[in-house]
Coordinates of N, CA and C and ligand atoms in Angstrom, one line a residue:
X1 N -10.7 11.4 -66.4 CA -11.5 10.2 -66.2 C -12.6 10.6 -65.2
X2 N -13.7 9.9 -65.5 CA -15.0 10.4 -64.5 C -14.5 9.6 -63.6
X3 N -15.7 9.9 -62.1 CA -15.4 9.1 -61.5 C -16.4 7.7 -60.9
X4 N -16.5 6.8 -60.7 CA -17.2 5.8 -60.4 C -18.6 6.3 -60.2
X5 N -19.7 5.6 -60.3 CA -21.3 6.0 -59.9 C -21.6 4.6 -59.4
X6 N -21.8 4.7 -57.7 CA -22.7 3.7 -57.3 C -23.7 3.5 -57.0
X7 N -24.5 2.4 -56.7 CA -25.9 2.3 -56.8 C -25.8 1.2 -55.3
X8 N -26.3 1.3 -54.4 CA -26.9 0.8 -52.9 C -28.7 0.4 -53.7
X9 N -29.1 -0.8 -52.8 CA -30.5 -1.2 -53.4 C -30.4 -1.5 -52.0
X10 N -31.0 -1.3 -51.1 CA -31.6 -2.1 -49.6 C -30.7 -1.3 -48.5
X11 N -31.2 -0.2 -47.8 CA -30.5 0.3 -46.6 C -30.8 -0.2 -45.1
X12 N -30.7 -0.7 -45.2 CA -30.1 -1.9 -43.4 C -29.1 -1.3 -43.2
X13 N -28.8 -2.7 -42.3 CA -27.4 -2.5 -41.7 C -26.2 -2.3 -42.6
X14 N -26.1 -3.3 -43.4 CA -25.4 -3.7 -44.4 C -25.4 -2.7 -45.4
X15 N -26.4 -2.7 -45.8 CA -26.5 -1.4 -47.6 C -26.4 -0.7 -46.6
X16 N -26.8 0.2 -45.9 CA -26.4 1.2 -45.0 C -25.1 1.8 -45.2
X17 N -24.1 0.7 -44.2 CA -22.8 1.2 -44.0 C -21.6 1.3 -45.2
X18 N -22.5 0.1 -46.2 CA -21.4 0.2 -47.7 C -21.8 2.1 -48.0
X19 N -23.3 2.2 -48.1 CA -23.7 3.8 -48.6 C -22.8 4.4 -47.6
X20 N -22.6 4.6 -46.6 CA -22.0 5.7 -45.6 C -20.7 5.9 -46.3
X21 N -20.0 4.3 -46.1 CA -18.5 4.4 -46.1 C -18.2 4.8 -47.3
X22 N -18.8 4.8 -49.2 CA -18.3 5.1 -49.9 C -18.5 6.5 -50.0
X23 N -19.9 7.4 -49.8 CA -19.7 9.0 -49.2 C -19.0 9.4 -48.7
X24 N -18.3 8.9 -47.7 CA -17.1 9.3 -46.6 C -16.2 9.7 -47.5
X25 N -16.1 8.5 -48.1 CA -14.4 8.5 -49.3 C -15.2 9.0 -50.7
X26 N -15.8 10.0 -50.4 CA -16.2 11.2 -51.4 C -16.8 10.5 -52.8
X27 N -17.2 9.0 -52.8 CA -17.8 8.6 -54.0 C -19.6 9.1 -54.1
X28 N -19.5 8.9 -55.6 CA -21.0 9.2 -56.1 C -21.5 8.1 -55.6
X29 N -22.9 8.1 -55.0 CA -23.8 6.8 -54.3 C -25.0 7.1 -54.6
X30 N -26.0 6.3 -55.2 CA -27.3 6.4 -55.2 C -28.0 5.6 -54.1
X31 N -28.9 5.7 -53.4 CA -29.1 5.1 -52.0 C -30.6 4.7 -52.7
X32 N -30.7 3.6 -52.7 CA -32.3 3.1 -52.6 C -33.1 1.8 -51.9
X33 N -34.4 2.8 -51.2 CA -34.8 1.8 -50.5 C -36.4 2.2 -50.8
X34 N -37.4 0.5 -50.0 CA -38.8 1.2 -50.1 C -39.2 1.9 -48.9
X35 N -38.6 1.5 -48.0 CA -39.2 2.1 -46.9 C -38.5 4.0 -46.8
X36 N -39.6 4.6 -46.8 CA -39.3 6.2 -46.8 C -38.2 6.8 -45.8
X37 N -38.8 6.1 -44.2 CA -37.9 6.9 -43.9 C -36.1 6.5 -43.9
X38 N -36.0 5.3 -44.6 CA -34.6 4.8 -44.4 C -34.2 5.9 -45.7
X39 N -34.7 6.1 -46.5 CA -34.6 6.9 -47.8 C -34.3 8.7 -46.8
X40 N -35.1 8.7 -46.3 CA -34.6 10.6 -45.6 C -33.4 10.3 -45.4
X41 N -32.9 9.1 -44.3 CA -32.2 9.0 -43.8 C -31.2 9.5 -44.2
X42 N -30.6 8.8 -45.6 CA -29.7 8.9 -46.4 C -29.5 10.0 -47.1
X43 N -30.7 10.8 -47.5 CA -31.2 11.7 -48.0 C -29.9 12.9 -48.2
X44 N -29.5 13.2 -46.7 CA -28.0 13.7 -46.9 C -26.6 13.0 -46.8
X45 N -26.9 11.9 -46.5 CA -25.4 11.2 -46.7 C -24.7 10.7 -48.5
X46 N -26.4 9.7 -49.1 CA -25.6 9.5 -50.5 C -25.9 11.1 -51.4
X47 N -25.4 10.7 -52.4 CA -25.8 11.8 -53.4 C -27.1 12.1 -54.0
X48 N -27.8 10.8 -54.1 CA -29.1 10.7 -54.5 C -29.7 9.7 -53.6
X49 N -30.9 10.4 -52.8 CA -31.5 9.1 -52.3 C -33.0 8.8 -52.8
X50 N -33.4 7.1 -53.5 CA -34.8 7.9 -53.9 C -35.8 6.5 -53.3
X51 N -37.1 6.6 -52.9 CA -37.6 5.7 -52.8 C -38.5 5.1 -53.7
X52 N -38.1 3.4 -53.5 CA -39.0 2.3 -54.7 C -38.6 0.8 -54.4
X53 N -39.5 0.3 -55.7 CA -38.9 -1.3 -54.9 C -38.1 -1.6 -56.0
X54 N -37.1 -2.6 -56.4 CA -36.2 -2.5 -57.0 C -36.4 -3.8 -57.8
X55 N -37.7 -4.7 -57.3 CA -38.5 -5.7 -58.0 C -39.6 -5.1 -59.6
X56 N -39.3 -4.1 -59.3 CA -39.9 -3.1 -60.4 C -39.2 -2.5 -61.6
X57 N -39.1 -3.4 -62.8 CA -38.8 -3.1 -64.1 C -38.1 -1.3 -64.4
X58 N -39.3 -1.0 -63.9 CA -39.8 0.4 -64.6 C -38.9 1.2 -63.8
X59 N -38.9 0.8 -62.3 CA -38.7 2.0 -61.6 C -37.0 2.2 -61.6
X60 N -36.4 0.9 -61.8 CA -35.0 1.1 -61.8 C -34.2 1.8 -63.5
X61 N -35.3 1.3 -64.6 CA -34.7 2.0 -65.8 C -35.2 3.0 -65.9
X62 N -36.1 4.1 -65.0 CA -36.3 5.3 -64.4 C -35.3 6.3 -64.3
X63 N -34.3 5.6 -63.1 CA -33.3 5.8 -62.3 C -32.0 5.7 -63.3
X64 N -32.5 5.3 -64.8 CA -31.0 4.9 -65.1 C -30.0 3.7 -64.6
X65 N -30.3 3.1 -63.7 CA -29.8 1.7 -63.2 C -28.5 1.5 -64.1
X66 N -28.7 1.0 -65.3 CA -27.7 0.9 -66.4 C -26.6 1.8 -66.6
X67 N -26.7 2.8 -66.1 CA -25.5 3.6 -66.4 C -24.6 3.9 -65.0
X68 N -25.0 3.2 -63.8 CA -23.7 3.1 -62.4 C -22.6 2.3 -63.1
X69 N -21.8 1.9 -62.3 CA -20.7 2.0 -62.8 C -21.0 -0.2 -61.5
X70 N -21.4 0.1 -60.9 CA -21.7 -1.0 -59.8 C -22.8 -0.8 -59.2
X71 N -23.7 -2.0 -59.0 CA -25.3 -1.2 -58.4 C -24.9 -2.9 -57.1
X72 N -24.8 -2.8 -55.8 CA -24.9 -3.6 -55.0 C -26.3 -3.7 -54.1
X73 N -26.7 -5.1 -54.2 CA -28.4 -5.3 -53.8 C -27.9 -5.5 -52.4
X74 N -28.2 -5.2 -51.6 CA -27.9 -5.3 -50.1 C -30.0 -5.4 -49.6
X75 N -30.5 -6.3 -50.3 CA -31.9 -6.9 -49.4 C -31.6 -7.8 -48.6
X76 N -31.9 -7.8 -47.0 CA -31.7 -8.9 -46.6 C -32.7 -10.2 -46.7
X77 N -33.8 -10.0 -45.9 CA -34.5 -11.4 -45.7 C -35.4 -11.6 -47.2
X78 N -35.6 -10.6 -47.6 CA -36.5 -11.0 -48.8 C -36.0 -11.5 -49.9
X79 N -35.1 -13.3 -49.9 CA -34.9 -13.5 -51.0 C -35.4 -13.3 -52.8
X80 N -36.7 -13.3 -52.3 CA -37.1 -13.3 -53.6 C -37.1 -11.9 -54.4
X81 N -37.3 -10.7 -53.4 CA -37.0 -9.5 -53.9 C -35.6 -9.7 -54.3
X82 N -34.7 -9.8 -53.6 CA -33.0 -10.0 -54.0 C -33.0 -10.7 -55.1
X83 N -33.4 -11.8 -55.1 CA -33.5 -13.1 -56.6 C -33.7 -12.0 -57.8
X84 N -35.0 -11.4 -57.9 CA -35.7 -10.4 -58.7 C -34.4 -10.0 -59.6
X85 N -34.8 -8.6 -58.0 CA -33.9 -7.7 -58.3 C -32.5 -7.8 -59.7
X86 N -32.3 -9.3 -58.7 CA -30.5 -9.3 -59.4 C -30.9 -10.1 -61.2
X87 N -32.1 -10.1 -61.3 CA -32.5 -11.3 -62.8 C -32.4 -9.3 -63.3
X88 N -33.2 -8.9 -62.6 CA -33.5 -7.4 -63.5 C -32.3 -6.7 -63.8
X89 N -31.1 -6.3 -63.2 CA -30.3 -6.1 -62.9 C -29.4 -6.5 -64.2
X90 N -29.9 -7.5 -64.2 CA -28.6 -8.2 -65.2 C -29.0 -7.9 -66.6
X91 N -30.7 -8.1 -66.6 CA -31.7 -7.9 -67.9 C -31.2 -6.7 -68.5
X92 N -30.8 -5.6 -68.0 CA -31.1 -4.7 -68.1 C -29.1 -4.2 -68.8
X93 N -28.3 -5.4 -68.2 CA -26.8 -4.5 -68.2 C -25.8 -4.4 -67.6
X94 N -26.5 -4.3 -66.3 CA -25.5 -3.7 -65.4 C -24.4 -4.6 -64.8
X95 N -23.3 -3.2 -65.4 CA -21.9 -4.0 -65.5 C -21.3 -4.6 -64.5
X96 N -21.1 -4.3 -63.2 CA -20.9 -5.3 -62.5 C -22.5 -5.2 -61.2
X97 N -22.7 -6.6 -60.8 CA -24.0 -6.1 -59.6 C -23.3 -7.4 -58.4
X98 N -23.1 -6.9 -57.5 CA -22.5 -7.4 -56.5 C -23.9 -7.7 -55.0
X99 N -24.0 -9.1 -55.1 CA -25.3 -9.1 -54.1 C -24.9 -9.4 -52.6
X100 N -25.6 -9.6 -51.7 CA -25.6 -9.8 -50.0 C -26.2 -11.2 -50.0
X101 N -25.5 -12.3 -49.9 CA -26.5 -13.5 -49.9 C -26.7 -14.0 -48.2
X102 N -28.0 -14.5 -48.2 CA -28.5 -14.9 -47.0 C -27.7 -16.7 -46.4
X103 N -28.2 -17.4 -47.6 CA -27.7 -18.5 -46.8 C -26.9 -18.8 -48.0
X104 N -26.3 -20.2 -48.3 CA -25.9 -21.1 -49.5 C -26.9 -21.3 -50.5
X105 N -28.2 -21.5 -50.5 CA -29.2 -22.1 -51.4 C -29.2 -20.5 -52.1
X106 N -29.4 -19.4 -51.3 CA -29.5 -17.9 -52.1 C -28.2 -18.0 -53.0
X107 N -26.7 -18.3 -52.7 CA -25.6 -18.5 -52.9 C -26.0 -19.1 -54.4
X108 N -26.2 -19.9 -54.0 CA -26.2 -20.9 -55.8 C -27.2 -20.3 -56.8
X109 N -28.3 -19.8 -55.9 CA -28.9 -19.0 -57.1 C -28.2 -18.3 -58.0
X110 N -28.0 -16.5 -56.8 CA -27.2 -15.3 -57.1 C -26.2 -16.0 -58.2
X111 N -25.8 -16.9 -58.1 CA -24.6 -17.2 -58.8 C -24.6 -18.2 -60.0
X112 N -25.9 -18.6 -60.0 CA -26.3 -19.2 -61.5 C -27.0 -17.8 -62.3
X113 N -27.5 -17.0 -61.8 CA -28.4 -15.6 -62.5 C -27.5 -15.0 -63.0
X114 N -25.8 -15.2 -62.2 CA -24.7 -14.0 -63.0 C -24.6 -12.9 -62.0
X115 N -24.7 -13.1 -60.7 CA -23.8 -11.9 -60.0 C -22.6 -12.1 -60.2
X116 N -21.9 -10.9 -60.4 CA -20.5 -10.9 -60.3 C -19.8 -11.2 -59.4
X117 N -20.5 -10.7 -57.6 CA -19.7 -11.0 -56.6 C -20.8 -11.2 -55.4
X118 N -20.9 -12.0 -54.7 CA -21.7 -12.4 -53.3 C -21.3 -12.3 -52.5
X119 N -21.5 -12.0 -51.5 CA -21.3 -11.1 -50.2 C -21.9 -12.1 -49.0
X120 N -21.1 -12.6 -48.0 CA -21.7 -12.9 -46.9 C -21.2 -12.2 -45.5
X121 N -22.1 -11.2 -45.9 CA -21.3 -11.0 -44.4 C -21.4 -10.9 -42.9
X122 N -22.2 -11.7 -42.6 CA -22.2 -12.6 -41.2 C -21.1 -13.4 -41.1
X123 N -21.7 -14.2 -42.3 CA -20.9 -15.4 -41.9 C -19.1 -15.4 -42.3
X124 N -18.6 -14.4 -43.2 CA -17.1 -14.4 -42.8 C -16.9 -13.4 -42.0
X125 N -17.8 -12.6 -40.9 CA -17.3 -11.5 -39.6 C -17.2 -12.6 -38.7
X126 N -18.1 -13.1 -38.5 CA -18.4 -14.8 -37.9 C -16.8 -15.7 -37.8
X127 N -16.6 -15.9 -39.1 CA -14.9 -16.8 -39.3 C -13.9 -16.1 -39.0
X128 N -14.1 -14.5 -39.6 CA -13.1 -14.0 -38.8 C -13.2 -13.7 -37.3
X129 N -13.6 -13.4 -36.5 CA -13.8 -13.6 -35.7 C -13.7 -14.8 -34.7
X130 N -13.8 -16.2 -35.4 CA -13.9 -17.3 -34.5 C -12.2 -17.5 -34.4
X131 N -11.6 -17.2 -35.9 CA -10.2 -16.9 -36.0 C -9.2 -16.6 -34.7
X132 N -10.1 -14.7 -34.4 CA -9.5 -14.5 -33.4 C -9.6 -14.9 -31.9
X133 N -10.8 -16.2 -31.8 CA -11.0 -16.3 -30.4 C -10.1 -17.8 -30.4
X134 N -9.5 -18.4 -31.7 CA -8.7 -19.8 -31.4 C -7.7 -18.8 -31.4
X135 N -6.9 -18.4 -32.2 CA -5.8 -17.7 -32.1 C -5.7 -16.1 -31.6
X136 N -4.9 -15.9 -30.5 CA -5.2 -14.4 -30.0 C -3.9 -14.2 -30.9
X137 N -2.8 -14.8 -31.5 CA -1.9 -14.2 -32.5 C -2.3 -13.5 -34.1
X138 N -3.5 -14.8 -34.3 CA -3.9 -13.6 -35.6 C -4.9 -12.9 -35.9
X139 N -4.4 -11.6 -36.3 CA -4.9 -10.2 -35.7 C -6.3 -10.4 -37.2
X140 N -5.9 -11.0 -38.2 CA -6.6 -10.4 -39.4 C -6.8 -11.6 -40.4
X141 N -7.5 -11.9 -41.4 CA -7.3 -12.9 -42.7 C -7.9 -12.7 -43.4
X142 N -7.4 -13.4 -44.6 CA -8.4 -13.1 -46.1 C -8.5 -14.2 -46.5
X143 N -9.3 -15.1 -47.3 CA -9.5 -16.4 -47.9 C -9.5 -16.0 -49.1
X144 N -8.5 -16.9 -49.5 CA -7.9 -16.7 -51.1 C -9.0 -18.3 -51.7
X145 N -9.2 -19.2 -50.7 CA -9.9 -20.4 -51.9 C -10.5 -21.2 -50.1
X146 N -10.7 -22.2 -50.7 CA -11.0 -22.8 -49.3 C -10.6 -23.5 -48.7
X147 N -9.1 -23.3 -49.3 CA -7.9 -24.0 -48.4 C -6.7 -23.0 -47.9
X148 N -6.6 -21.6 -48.5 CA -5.4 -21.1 -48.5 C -5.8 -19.2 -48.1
X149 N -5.1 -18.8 -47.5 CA -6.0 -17.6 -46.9 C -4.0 -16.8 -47.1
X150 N -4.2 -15.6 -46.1 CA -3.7 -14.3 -46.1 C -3.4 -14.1 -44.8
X151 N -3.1 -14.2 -43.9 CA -3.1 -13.9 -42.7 C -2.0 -13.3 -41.7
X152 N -2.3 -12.2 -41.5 CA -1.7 -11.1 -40.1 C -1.7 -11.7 -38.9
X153 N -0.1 -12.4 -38.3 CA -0.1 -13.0 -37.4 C 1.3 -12.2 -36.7
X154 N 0.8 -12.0 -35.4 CA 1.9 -11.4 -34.5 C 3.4 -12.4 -34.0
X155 N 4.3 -12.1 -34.2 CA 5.3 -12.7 -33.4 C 5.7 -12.5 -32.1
X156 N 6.1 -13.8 -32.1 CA 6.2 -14.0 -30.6 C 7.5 -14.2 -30.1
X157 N 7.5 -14.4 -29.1 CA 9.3 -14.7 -28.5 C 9.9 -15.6 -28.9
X158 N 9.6 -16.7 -29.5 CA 9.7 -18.2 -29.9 C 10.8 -17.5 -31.4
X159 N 10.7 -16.7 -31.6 CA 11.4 -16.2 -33.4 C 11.6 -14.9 -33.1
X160 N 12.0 -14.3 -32.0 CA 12.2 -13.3 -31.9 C 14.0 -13.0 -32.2
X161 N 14.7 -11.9 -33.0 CA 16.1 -11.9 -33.3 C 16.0 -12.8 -34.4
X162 N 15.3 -14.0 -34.9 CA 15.7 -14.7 -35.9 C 15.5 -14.3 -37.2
X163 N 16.3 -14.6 -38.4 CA 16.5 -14.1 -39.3 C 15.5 -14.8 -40.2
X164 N 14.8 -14.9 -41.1 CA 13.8 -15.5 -42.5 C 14.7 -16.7 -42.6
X165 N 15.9 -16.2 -43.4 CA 17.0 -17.6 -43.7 C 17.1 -18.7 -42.2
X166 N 17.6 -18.3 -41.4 CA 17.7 -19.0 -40.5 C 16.5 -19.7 -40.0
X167 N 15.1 -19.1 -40.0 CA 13.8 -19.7 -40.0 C 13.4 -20.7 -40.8
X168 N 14.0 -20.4 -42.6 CA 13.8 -21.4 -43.2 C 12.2 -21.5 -43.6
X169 N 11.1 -20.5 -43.3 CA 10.2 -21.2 -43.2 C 9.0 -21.5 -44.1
X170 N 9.9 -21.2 -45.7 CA 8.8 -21.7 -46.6 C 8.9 -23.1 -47.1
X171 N 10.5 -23.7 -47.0 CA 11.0 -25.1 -47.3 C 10.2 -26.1 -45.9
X172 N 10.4 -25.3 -44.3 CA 9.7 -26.0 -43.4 C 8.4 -26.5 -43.3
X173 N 7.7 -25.1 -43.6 CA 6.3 -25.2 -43.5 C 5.0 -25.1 -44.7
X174 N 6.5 -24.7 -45.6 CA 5.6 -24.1 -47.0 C 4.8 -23.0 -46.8
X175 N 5.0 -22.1 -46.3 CA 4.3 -20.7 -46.3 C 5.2 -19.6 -46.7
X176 N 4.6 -18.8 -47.2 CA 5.5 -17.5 -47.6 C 5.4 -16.6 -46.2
X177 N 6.3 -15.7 -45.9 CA 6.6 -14.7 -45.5 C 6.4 -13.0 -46.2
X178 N 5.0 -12.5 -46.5 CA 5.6 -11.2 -47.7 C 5.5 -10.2 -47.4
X179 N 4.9 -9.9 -46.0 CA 5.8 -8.4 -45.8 C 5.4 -8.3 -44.4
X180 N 6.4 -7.7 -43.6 CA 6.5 -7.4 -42.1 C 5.8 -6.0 -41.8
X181 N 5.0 -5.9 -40.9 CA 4.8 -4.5 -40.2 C 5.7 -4.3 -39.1
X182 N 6.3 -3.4 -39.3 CA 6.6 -2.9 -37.6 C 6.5 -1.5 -37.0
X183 N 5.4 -1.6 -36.1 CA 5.4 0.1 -35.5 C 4.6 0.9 -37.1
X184 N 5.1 1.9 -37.6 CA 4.7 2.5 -38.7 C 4.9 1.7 -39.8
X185 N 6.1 0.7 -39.9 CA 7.3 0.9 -41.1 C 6.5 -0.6 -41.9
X186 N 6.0 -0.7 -42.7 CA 6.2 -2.2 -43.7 C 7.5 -2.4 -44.2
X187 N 7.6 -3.9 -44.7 CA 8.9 -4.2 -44.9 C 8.2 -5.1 -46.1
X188 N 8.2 -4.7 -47.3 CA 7.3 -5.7 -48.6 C 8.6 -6.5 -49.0
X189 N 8.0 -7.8 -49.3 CA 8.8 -8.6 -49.6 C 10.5 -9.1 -49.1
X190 N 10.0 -9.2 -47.5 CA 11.7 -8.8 -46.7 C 12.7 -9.9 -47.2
X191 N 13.8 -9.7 -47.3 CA 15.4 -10.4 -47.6 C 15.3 -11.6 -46.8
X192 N 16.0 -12.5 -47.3 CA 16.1 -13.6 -46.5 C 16.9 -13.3 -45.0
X193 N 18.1 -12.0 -45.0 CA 18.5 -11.8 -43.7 C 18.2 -10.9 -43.4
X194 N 16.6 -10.3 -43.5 CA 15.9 -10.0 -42.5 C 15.3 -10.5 -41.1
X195 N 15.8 -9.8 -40.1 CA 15.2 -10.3 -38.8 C 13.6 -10.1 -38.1
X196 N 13.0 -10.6 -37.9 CA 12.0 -10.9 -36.9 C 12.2 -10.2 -35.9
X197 N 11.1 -9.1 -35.3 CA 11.5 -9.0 -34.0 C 10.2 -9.5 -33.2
X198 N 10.1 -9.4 -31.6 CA 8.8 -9.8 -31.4 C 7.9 -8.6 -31.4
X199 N 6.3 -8.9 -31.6 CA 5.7 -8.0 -31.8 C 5.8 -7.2 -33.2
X200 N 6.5 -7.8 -34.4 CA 6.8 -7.4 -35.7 C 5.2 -7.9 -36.2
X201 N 4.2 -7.6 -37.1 CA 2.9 -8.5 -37.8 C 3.4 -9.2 -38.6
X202 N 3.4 -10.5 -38.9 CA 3.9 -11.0 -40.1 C 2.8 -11.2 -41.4
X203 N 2.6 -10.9 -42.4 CA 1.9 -11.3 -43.3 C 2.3 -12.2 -44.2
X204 N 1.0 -13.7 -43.7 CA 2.2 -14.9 -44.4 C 0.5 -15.2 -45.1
X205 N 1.4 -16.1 -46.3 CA 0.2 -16.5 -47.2 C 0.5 -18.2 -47.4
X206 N -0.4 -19.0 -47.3 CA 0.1 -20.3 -47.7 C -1.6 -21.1 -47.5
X207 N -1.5 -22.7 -47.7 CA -2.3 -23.2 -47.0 C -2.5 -23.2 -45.8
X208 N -3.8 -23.8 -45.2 CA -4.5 -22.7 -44.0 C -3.8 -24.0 -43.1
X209 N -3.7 -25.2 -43.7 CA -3.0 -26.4 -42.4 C -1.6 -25.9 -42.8
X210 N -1.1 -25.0 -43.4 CA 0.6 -24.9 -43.2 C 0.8 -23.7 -42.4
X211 N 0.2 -22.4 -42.3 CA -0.2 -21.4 -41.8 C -0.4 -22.0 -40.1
X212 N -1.3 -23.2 -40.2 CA -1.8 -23.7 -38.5 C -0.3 -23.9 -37.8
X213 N 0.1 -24.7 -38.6 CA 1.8 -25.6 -37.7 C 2.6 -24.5 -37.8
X214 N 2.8 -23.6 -38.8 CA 3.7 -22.5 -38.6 C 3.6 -21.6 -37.2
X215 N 2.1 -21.3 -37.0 CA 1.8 -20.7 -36.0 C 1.9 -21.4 -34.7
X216 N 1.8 -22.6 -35.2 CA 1.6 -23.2 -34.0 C 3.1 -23.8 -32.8
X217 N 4.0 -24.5 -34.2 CA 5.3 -23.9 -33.7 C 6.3 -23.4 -33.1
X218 N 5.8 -21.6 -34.3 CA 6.8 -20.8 -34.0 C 6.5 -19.9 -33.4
X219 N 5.1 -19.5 -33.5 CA 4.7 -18.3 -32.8 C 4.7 -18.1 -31.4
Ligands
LIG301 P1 -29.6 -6.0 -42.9 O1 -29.6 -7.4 -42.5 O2 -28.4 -5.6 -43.8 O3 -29.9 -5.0 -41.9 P2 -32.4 -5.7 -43.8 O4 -33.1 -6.9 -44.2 O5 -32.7 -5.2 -42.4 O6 -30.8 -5.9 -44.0 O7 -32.6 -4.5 -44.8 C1 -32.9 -4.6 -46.1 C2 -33.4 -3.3 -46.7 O8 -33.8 -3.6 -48.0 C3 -34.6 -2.8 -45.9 O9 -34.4 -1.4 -45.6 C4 -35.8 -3.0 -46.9 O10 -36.7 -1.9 -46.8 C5 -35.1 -2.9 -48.2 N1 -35.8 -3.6 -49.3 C6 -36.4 -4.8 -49.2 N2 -37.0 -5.1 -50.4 C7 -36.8 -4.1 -51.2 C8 -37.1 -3.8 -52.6 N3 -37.8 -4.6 -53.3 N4 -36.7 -2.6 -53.1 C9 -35.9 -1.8 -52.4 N5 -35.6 -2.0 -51.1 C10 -36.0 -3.1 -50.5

């Protein structure tokens, strides 16, 4: 099987570090930007780095555009280049195009034109983050909808030695329990007379008000 071909459109911050991080992990990356020298830049990090504007028909079915495997628009402030971009994008094929949206109004665009996936990432480094300054227990989260998330929460002394069963705590609080960290070791999908120790991560999934009282609680 070959392996994946990606496509970066805007090197900032953002298209930047997605181009860096999938080079690292040895993927094919096409790096493009208009400004030249962000293009040297990359010059040795992606595989191909080439400069152009991506508002330009021609210059992306040049490049082949249609045959990555994922082309992610990472423009920031220039809506309307991103808007473009992602109408061209789509004109043209490309099987999945994953964009960087600026606010909500960009949001509903990107997402009436047919991006496959929208990206904010301020604003959930932002959430997560505000996460960790109400709770110093949870270390990490993922949003499954806009009520119900994922979340890596430390235990505390409050459930320390106690067993899942004897916690009770998906009948209590309605949250699942699905897999423990401790030290190196995961523990996926632990037994009901599995124990809790303190300082064990717990990864519990549920609503985000059942997740609050559980933590709030037990932790
Ligand atoms: P970030 O907030 O992630 O740092 P920036 O707005 O700083 O994002 O960077 C966006 C990048 O996109 C810039 O390097 C800019 O040159 C590039 N860019 C903007 N418009 C186009 C375009 N039409 N074609 C290609 N690259 C573009």
């Amino acid at each position: 099987m070959r392996n994946k071909e990606f496509a970066v459109i805007g090197l900032g911050r953002f298209g930047g570090s997605i181009c860096r991080a999938l080079s690292e992990e040895g993927m094919e990356v096409m790096a493009m930007d208009l400004d030249e020298d962000k293009v040297n830049e990359f010059s040795t990090i992606a595989s191909h780095a080439v400069v152009g504007d991506s508002t330009d028909e021609s210059v992306l079915k040049s490049i082949g555009i249609r045959n990555f495997d994922l082309v992610i628009v990472a423009i920031g402030d220039n809506l309307k280049a991103s808007i473009l971009t992602t109408i061209i994008l789509k004109e043209l094929g490309v099987k999945q195009i994953w964009v960087k949206a600026q606010n909500d109004y960009h949001e509903k665009i990107l997402s009436k034109i047919g991006a496959d996936r929208i990206v904010h990432p301020e604003r959930d480094m932002g959430r997560r983050i505000a996460h960790n300054i109400i709770s110093n227990n949870v270390l990490d989260y993922l949003e499954l909808s806009e009520e119900h998330s994922i979340m890596e929460i430390v235990a505390g002394t409050k459930i320390d030695g106690k067993s899942l069963i004897e916690l009770d705590v998906r009948a209590k609080y309605g949250v699942n329990i699905v897999a423990m960290k401790r030290g190196k070791d995961i523990i996926v999908s632990p037994q009901a007379t599995e124990r809790i120790l303190k300082g064990d991560i717990l990864i519990v999934i549920g609503a985000d008000t059942d997740i609050s009282r559980f933590e709030k609680n037990l932790i």
